[in-house]
Amino acid sequence: MKQINKRPSKLLLKKGDKVEVIAGKDKGTVGEILKVDRTKQRVVVRGVNIVTKHVKPTQNQEGHIDRFEAPIHYSNVLLYCEQSQRGERIRIEIDSKGEKTRFFVKSKIPVA
């Protein structure tokens, strides 16, 4: 069985970031991050990796079909740059005041 790190890893992606999927069945799709799971290194993106789950009826509720976004690995997404209209890698730089800012690697534009 694959062992997962117990300690949460640092990810450069945050909730609310606009990302582009670069691998998988939804490659090329742009969406917003809804949830970040740092321990499993996975993100949930709006409109990406939609799965269906059939729920059996119980005494209290009727049966139905749920459709929801399943998590994907964070390595399969890149932060989306509005100016260059594509996903780009990001880097953290520390300025002279000691503040951290995220920058796109190729276009050298700070992330808004």
Coordinates of C-alpha atoms in Angstrom, one line a residue, residues 1-102:
M1 CA 0.0 0.0 0.0
K2 CA 1.3 3.5 -0.9
Q3 CA 2.3 5.4 2.2
I4 CA 1.2 9.1 2.4
N5 CA 3.2 11.7 4.3
K6 CA 1.5 12.5 7.6
R7 CA 3.0 16.0 7.7
P8 CA 1.2 18.5 5.4
S9 CA 3.5 19.7 2.6
K10 CA 3.7 23.3 1.4
L11 CA 1.9 23.9 -1.8
L12 CA 2.1 27.1 -3.7
L13 CA -1.6 26.9 -4.7
K14 CA -4.3 28.4 -2.6
K15 CA -8.1 28.2 -2.4
G16 CA -9.6 30.6 -4.9
D17 CA -6.7 30.4 -7.4
K18 CA -7.5 30.1 -11.1
V19 CA -5.7 27.0 -12.5
E20 CA -5.4 25.2 -15.8
V21 CA -5.4 21.4 -15.9
I22 CA -2.4 20.1 -17.7
A23 CA -3.0 16.3 -17.5
G24 CA -5.9 13.8 -17.5
K25 CA -9.3 13.7 -19.1
D26 CA -10.0 17.4 -18.4
K27 CA -6.7 18.7 -19.9
G28 CA -6.9 22.3 -21.0
T29 CA -9.8 23.2 -18.7
V30 CA -9.5 26.3 -16.6
G31 CA -11.3 26.4 -13.2
E32 CA -11.1 27.8 -9.6
I33 CA -9.7 25.8 -6.7
L34 CA -12.5 25.0 -4.2
K35 CA -10.4 23.0 -1.7
V36 CA -6.8 22.1 -1.0
D37 CA -5.7 19.0 0.9
R38 CA -2.1 19.4 1.8
T39 CA -1.6 16.0 3.4
K40 CA -2.7 14.1 0.3
Q41 CA -1.4 16.8 -2.1
R42 CA -4.7 17.1 -3.9
V43 CA -6.9 19.9 -5.0
V44 CA -10.6 20.1 -6.0
V45 CA -11.2 22.3 -9.0
R46 CA -14.6 23.7 -10.1
G47 CA -15.9 21.8 -13.2
V48 CA -13.0 19.3 -13.3
N49 CA -13.0 15.6 -12.7
I50 CA -16.8 15.3 -12.4
V51 CA -17.8 11.9 -11.0
T52 CA -21.2 10.4 -10.5
K53 CA -22.2 8.4 -7.4
H54 CA -25.4 6.4 -7.2
V55 CA -27.0 6.6 -3.7
K56 CA -29.4 3.8 -2.7
P57 CA -32.7 4.7 -1.2
T58 CA -33.1 4.4 2.6
Q59 CA -36.1 4.6 4.9
N60 CA -35.5 8.4 5.3
Q61 CA -34.6 9.5 1.7
E62 CA -35.1 8.5 -1.9
G63 CA -32.4 7.1 -4.1
H64 CA -30.6 9.6 -6.4
I65 CA -27.5 10.2 -8.4
D66 CA -24.9 12.7 -7.1
R67 CA -22.5 14.5 -9.4
F68 CA -19.5 16.3 -7.8
E69 CA -15.9 17.3 -8.4
A70 CA -13.4 14.7 -7.2
P71 CA -9.9 15.7 -6.1
I72 CA -6.9 15.6 -8.5
H73 CA -3.2 15.7 -7.8
Y74 CA -1.8 19.2 -7.5
S75 CA 1.0 18.3 -10.0
N76 CA -1.7 18.1 -12.7
V77 CA -2.6 21.8 -12.5
L78 CA -0.7 25.1 -13.2
L79 CA -1.7 28.5 -11.9
Y80 CA -3.4 30.4 -14.8
C81 CA -1.9 33.7 -15.9
E82 CA -4.6 36.1 -17.3
Q83 CA -2.1 38.1 -19.3
S84 CA -0.4 35.3 -21.1
Q85 CA -3.7 33.2 -21.3
R86 CA -2.0 30.0 -20.2
G87 CA -0.9 28.0 -17.1
E88 CA 2.5 28.8 -15.8
R89 CA 4.7 27.7 -13.0
I90 CA 5.1 30.0 -10.0
R91 CA 7.9 30.9 -7.6
I92 CA 8.1 32.7 -4.3
E93 CA 10.4 35.6 -4.0
I94 CA 11.2 37.6 -0.9
D95 CA 11.6 41.4 -1.4
S96 CA 13.8 43.8 0.6
K97 CA 11.1 44.2 3.2
G98 CA 11.0 40.5 3.8
E99 CA 7.5 40.0 2.3
K100 CA 6.8 36.9 0.2
T101 CA 5.2 37.3 -3.2
R102 CA 4.3 34.7 -5.8

